[in-house]
Structures are given as structure tokens and as C-alpha cells.
Coordinates of C-alpha atoms and ligand atoms in Angstrom, one line a residue:
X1 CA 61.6 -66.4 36.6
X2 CA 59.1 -65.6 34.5
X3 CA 59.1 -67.3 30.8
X4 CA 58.7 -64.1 28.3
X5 CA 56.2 -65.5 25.5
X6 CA 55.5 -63.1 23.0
X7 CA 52.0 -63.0 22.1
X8 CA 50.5 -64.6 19.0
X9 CA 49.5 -62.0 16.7
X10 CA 46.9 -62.4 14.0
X11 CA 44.9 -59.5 12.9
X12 CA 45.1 -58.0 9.2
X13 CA 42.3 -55.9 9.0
X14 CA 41.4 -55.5 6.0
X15 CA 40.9 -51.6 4.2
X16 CA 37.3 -50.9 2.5
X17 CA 37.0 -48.4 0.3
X18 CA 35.5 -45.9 2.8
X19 CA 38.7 -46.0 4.8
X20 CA 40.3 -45.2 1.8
X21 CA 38.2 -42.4 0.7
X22 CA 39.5 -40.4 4.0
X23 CA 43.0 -41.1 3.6
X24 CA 42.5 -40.3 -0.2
X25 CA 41.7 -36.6 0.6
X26 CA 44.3 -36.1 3.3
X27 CA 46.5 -37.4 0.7
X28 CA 45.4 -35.3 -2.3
X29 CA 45.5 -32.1 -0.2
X30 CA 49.0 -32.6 0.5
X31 CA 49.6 -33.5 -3.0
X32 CA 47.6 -31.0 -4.6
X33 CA 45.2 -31.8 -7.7
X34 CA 45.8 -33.9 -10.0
X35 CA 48.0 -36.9 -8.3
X36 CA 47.2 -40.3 -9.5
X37 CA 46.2 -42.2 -5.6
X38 CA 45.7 -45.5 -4.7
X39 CA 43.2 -47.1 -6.1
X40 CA 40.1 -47.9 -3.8
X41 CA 39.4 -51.2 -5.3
X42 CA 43.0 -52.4 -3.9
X43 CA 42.7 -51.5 -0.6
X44 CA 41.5 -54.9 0.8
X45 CA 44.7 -56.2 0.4
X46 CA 46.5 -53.9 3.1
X47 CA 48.2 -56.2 5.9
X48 CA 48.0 -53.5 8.3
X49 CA 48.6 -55.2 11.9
X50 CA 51.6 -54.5 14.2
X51 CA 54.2 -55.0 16.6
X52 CA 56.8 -57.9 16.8
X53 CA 56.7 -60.0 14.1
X54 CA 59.3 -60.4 13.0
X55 CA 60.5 -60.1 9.1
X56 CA 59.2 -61.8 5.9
X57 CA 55.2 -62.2 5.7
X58 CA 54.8 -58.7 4.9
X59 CA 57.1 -58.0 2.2
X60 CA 55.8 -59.7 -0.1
X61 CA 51.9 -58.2 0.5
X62 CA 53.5 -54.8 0.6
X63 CA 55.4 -55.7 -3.0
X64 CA 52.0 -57.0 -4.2
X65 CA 50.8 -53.5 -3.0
X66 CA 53.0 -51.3 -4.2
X67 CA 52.9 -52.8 -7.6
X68 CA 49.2 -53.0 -7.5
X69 CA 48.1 -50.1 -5.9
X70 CA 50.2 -47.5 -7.6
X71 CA 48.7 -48.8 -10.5
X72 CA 49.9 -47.0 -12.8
X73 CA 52.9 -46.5 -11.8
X74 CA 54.3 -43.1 -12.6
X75 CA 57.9 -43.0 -13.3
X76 CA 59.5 -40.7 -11.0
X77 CA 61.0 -37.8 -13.2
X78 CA 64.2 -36.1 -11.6
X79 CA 65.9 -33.0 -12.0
X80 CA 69.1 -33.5 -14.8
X81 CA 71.7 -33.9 -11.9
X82 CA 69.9 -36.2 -9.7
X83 CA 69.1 -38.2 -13.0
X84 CA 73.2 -38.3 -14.0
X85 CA 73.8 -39.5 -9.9
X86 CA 71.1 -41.7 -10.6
X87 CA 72.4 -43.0 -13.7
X88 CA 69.1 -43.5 -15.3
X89 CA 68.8 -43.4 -18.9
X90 CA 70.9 -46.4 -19.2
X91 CA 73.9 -45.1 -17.7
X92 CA 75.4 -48.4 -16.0
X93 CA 77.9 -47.1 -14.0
X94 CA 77.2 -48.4 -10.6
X95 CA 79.7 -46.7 -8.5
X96 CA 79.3 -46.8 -4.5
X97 CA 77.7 -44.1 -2.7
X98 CA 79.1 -42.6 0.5
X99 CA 77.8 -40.4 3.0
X100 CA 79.8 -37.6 1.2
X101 CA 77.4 -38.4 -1.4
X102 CA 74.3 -38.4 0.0
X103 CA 75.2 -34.8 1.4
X104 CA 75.9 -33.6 -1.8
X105 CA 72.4 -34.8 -3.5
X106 CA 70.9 -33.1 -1.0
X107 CA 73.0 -30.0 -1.2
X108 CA 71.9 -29.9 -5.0
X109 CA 68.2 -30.4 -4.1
X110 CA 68.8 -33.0 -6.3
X111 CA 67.0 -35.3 -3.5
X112 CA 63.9 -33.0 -2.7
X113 CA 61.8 -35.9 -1.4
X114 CA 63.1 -37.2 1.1
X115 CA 61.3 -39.8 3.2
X116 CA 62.7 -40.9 7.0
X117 CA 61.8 -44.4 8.7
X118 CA 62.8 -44.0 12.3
X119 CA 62.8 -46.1 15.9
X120 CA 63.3 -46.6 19.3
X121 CA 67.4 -45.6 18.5
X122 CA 66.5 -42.1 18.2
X123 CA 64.7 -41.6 21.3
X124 CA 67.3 -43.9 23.2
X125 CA 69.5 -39.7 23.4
X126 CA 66.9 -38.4 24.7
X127 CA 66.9 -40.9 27.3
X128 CA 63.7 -43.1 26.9
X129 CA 64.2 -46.7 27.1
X130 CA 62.9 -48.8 24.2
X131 CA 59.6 -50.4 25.6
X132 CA 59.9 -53.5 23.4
X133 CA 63.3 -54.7 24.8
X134 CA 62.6 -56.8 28.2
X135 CA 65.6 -55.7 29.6
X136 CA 64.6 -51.9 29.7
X137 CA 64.5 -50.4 33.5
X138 CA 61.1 -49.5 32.1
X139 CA 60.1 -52.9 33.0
X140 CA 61.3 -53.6 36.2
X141 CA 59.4 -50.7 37.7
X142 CA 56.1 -52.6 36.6
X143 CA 57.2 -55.8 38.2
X144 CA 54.6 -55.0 40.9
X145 CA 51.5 -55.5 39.1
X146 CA 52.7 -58.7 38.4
X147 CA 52.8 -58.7 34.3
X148 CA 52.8 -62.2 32.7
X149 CA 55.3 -61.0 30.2
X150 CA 56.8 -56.9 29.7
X151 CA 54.5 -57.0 26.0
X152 CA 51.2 -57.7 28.3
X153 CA 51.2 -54.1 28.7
X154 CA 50.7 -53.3 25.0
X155 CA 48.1 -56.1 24.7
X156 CA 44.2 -55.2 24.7
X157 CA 43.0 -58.5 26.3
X158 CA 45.1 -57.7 29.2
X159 CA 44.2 -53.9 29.1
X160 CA 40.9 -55.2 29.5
X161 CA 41.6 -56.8 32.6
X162 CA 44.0 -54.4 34.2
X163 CA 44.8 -51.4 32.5
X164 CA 46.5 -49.3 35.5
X165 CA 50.5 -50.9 34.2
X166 CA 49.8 -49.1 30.6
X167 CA 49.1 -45.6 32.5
X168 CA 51.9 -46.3 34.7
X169 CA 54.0 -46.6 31.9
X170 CA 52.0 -43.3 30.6
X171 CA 52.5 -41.6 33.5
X172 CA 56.1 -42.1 33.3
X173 CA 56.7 -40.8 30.2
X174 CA 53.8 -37.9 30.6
X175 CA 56.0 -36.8 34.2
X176 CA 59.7 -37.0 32.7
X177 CA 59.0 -34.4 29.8
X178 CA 61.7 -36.1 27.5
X179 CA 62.7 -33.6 24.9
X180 CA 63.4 -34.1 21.4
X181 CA 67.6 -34.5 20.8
X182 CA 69.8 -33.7 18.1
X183 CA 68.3 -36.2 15.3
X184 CA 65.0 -34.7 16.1
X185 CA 65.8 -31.2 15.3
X186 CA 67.9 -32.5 12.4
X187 CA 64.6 -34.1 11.0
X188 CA 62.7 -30.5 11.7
X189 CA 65.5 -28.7 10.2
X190 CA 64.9 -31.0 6.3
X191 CA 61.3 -29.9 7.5
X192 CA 61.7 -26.2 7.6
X193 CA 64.2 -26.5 4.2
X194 CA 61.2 -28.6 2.7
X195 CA 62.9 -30.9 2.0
X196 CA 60.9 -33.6 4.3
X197 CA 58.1 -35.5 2.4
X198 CA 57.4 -37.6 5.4
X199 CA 58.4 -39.2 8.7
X200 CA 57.5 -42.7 9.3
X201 CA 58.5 -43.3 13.2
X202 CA 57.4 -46.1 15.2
X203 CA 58.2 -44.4 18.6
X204 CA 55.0 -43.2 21.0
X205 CA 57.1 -40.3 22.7
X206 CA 55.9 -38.0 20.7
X207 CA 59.7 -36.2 20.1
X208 CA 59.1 -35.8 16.6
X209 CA 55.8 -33.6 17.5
X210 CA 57.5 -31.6 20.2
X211 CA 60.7 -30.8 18.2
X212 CA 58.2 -28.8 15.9
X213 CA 57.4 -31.2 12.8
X214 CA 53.7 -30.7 11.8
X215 CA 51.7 -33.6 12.2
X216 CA 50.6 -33.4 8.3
X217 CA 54.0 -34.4 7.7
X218 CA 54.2 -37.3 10.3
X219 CA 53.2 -41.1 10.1
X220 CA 52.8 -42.6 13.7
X221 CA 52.7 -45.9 13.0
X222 CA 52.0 -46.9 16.5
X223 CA 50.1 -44.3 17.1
X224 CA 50.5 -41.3 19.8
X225 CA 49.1 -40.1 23.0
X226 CA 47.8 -36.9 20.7
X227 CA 44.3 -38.3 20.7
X228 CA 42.9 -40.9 22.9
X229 CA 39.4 -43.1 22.4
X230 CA 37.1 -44.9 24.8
X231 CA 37.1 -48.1 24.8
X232 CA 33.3 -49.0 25.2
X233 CA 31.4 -46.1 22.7
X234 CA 34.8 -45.4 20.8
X235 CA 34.0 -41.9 21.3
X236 CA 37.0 -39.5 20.8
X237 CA 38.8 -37.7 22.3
X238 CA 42.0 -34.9 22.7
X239 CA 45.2 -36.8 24.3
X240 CA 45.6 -34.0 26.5
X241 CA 41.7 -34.5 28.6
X242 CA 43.5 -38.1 30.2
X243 CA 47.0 -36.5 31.8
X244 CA 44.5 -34.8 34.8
X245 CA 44.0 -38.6 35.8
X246 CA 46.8 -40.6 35.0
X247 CA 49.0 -37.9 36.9
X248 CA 46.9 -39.1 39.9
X249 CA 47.0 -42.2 39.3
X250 CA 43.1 -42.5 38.0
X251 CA 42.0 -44.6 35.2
X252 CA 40.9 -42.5 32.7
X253 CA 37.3 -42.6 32.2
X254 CA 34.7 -41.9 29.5
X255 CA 32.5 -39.1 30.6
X256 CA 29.3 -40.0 28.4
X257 CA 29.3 -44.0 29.1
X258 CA 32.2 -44.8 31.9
X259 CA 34.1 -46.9 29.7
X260 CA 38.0 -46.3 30.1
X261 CA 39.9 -44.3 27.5
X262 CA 42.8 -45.0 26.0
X263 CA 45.1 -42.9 24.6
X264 CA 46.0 -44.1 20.5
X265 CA 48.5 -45.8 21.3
X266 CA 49.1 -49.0 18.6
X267 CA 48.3 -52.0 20.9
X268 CA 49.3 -55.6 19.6
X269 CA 47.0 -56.6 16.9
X270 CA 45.5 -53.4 16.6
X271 CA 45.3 -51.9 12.9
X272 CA 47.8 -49.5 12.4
X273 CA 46.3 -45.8 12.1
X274 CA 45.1 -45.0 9.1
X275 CA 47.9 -42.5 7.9
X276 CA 50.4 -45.1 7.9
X277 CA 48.7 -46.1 4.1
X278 CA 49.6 -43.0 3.5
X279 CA 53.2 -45.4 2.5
X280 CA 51.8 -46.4 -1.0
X281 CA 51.7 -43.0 -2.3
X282 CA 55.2 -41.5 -0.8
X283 CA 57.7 -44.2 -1.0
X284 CA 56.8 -44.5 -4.4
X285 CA 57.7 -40.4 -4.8
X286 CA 60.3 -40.3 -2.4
X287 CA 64.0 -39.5 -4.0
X288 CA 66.0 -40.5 -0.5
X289 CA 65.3 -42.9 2.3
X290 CA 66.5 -42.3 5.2
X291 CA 66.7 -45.0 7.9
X292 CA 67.7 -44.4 11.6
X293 CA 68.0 -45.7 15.1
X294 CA 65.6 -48.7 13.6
X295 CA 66.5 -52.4 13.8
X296 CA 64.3 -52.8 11.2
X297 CA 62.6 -56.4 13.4
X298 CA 59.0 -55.2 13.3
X299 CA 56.3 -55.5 10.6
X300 CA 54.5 -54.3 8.5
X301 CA 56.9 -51.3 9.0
X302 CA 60.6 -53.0 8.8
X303 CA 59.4 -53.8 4.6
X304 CA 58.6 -50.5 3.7
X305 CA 62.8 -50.2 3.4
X306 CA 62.1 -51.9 -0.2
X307 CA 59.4 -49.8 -1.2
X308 CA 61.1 -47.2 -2.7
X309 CA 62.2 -47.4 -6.3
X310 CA 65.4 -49.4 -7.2
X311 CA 67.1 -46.5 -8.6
X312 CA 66.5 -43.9 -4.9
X313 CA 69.4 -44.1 -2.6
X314 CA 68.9 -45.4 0.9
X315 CA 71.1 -44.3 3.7
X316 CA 70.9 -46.1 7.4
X317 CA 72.1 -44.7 10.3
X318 CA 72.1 -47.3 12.8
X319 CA 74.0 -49.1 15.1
X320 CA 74.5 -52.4 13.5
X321 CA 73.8 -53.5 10.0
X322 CA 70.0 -54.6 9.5
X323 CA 67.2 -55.8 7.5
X324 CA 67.5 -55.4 3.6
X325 CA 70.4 -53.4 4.3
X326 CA 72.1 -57.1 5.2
X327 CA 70.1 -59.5 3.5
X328 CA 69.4 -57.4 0.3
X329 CA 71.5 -54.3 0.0
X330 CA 71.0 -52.4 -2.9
X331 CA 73.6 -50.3 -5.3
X332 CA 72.8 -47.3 -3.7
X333 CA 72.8 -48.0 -0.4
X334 CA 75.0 -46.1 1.8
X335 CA 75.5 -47.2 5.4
X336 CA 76.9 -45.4 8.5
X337 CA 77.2 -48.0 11.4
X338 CA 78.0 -46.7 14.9
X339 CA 76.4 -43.8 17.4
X340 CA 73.2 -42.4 15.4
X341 CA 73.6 -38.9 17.2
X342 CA 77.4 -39.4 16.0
X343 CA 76.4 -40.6 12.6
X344 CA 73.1 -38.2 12.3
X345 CA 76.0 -35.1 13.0
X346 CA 78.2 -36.4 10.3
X347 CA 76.2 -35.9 7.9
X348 CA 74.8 -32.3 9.3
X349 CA 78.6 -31.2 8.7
X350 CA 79.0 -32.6 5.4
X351 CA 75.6 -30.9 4.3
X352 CA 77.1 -27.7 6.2
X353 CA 74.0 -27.1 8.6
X354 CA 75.8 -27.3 11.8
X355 CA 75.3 -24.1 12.4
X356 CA 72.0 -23.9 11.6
X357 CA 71.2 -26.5 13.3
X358 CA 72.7 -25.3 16.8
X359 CA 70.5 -22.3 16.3
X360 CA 67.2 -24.0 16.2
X361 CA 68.0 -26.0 19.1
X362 CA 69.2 -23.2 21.2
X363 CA 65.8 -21.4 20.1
X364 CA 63.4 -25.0 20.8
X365 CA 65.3 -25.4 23.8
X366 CA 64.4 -22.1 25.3
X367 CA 60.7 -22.6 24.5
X368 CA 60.6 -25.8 25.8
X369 CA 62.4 -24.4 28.9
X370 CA 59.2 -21.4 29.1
X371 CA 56.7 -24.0 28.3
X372 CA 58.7 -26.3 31.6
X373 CA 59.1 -23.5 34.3
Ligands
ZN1 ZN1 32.4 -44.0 26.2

């Protein structure tokens, strides 16, 4: 049997103000004119590195950035009924949240800013196995090229060597056409209402993309197979140029300098893609968090869960109770534990979109079923 050691992970790469400058006008546009940003000078404290650790280290960098960063610190001004759910203005009554709730706040457009942190428990409907877990059938089918441990595949050094398991695993997914479930359309249905300020997922599928959200209002925080980069000249290029080889089983190969390309996929101790900063500005904004299919293990991502002001209610829709939901939970925390498809469609009834909801996935599904024959 092979001993599964988890990699040591190190690198925090740190943010200078050119990185910054980028983001900074991706960020105004969306924001329109005006909006305080992050401040450039700050950006060297960013811990933006990935995969598998697990808890702590982060929050508190990500506390030191969200206090320093956002500088100023704008209080968030809600409409009149948000602010008497809310109890600001120094009403104290603290009374529980339920789903109910949440519903209602939205119903109200009382919660208009609504930011979603989501993980492998989305995808899991839609049948995709989550990478990260050893036990995944994923795994076993790569047993033949002999991996030291299942998170070798994600790890450059490795790549380096022998990057045909990574394309395997590409293939795989590239050949299955997984389509976005339920929770996806659900997500692309706050979208179309406008109600969506941003979706933070951690998943690599791509659902999220296919199910019709616009990438401006997407944060793949391990990146996608949307764009793809050689590895030698870092030259870029579309995600879509490498699918001719891998679906042959070819290593994808830089045309200019030979060097293999890989699709931007988040390897460990990669930086995170540049967007994902995009967290100081809108968790600060957001008026709702919602968490779901996410255990919440992996950072820098798992702390962002805190990085929404005290006062903003956070619903999780996940299997089992985790993260600051357990070890921290907050007034207005509301938590549906079970099914997330079940959970997700709870909510959908309360808010009174079932309907609506069916019709767009009728509708997606017959485009994706055009796009398939
Ligand atoms: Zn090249």
C-alpha cells in the first residue's frame, strides 16, 4: 500500500502593486466610478497559495487584510428593512435566523448582494468525484502510472516529470461533458435576478461557466481549463487549442518553443489567480453569504467565511456542520445540514422560484443537448 503524504506547501507569493493595478481596473469597472479599492501599498501582505492546508494560518492574514486593506472601511448602508432584520442602529434583539428567513430577505431585495462560496459538494449531483478525496474512483483509474500519492497529480514538480496523469484526469472530465445540476442553475437564476455579486467556487469543472454565469461574475479560485499557459515561455493561450491533443492522448505542446501547456488549473503551491483578491472588495459589500457543498478544510479560501461583516447573515448548505459555522458561529448564522440539492430546493420553494427555476433548466438543458448531438 502506498503511504498517502500530503505534500509540504510553502509558497505565499507576495502581491506588488502592478498586480494590483490590473485587478484594480477589473474591479472598478464592475463597480463603477468612484468605489474606494484596495489600497496598492497593502498588497504585499496577501497570503495567496492553495490547496490542503488545512485551517488557521490564514485567518488571521486575511483579518489583517480585510481590516487593512479596505482601509477605510465604508460602513455598508442598507435599505430600512434589511437595516430593522439587521438590527443595526442599536437594536439588540438577536433573535435566530432560519431559512424561512433568509428567503424572505431576499424576497424583499433586502439582501441584494449576495456573495456564494462553493465546492466539490455541488459538483458531487452532477456526478464528478471530488479530486482531493483519495478514495474517489477518480484515482484508482490513475493507479497505472504509478502516482506516489493521488495529490502528485496536482503537483508541478511531478508535472514536470510526468505530466500525461494530469491530462488523463483532463481527458476524463473533457470526454464525460458533466452538466451543471440544480444548484448551478439556482446560482444562474440569483444571477439573471441580479442579485449575484459574486461566486467564489473552488471546483475546476467549469459547471458554474456552462450553466450560463458570466465569467465577470465568477472567482475560480483554482483556476479553470478556460485558459491554458506553457510552461517554458508562459505564453498564453485559449483552454479550448489543448482538447485536440489530450482527446488523443498527446501532451499538449507549445507551438512557438515546444514547452508543454497547461491548462490554469491551480496546482499546489501555485498563487491563486489573480481574481480571487477580488475577496477584499466584495465580502466587505456583500449583504448575504452563502456557503454550499464546501467542507470549508482548504485555505486561503475556507477563511473568507469570516470576511463578511458581523452584522451580514450567513447561510450553509452542507452536509455536515463546518468551519466557523462550528467553531465560531455567528448570530446570524443559519444552517441547513443534509442533501445540498435537497437543501439548495428548500430554499428555491420558500423564495417561490420553483417554477422559474424548472424553466431555465428545461431551456439550458435543451441547448446543452444541441450543443451535445
Ligand atoms: Zn512556449
Amino acid at each position: 500500500m502506498a503511504r498517502w503524504a500530503r505534500p509540504a506547501l510553502s509558497a505565499f507569493r507576495p502581491w506588488g502593486p502592478a498586480g494590483w493595478r490590473s485587478l484594480y481596473t477589473e474591479v472598478t469597472d464592475v463597480l463603477g466610478e468612484g468605489h474606494q479599492g484596495p489600497s496598492p501599498g497593502r498588497t504585499d501582505m496577501v497570503a495567496t497559495s492553495l490547496w490542503g492546508v488545512k485551517k488557521a494560518p490564514c485567518a488571521v492574514e486575511l483579518a489583517v487584510l480585510n481590516s487593512g486593506i479596505t482601509g477605510g472601511r465604508r460602513p455598508i448602508s442598507f435599505s430600512a428593512s434589511a437595516s430593522s432584520i439587521f438590527g443595526s442602529g442599536g437594536n439588540s434583539k438577536k433573535e435566530k435566523l432560519l431559512l424561512q428567513d433568509i428567503a424572505e430577505l431576499i424576497q424583499a431585495r433586502a439582501c441584494q448582494r449576495v456573495v456564494v462560496m462553493v465546492g466539490a459538494g455541488i459538483s458531487t449531483p452532477s456526478g464528478i468525484p471530488d479530486f482531493r478525496s483519495p478514495r474517489s474512483g477518480l484515482y484508482s483509474n490513475l493507479q497505472q502510472y504509478d502516482l506516489p500519492y493521488p495529490e502528485a497529480i496536482f503537483e508541478l514538480t511531478f508535472f514536470s516529470h510526468n505530466p500525461k496523469p494530469f491530462f488523463t484526469l483532463a481527458k476524463e472530465l473533457y470526454l464525460r461533458s458533466y452538466r451543471p445540476n440544480v444548484i448551478h442553475y439556482f446560482l444562474r437564476l440569483l444571477h439573471d435576478k441580479g442579485l449575484l455579486l459574486r461566486l467564489y467556487t473552488q471546483n475546476i469543472d467549469g459547471l458554474e461557466r456552462v450553466s450560463g454565469i458570466p465569467a465577470s461574475k465568477l472567482v475560480e479560485a483554482h483556476g479553470s481549463f478556460a485558459s491554458a499557459t506553457c510552461t517554458v515561455c508562459r505564453r498564453p493561450f485559449p483552454g479550448k487549442d489543448i482538447w485536440a491533443d489530450v482527446t488523443v492522448d498527446r501532451i499538449p505542446r507549445c507551438p512557438v518553443c515546444t514547452g508543454v501547456v497547461k491548462p490554469d488549473i491551480v496546482f499546489f503551491g501555485e498563487a491563486l489567480p489573480q481574481r480571487f483578491l477580488m475577496h477584499v472588495v466584495d465580502f466587505p459589500m456583500a449583504d448575504l453569504l452563502l456557503i454550499l457543498g464546501t467542507s470549508l478544510e482548504v485555505e486561503p479560501f475556507a477563511s473568507l467565511s469570516e470576511a463578511v461583516q458581523s452584522s451580514v447573515p450567513r447561510l450553509l448548505i452542507n452536509r455536515d456542520l463546518v468551519g466557523p459555522f462550528a467553531w465560531r458561529p455567528r448570530s446570524r448564522d443559519v444552517v441547513q445540514l443534509g442533501d445540498v440539492v435537497h437543501g439548495v430546493e428548500r430554499l428555491v420553494e420558500l423564495l417561490g422560484w420553483t417554477e422559474e427555476l424548472q424553466d431555465l433548466i428545461q431551456q439550458e438543458t435543451e441547448k446543452l443537448n444541441r450543443r451535445d448531438r
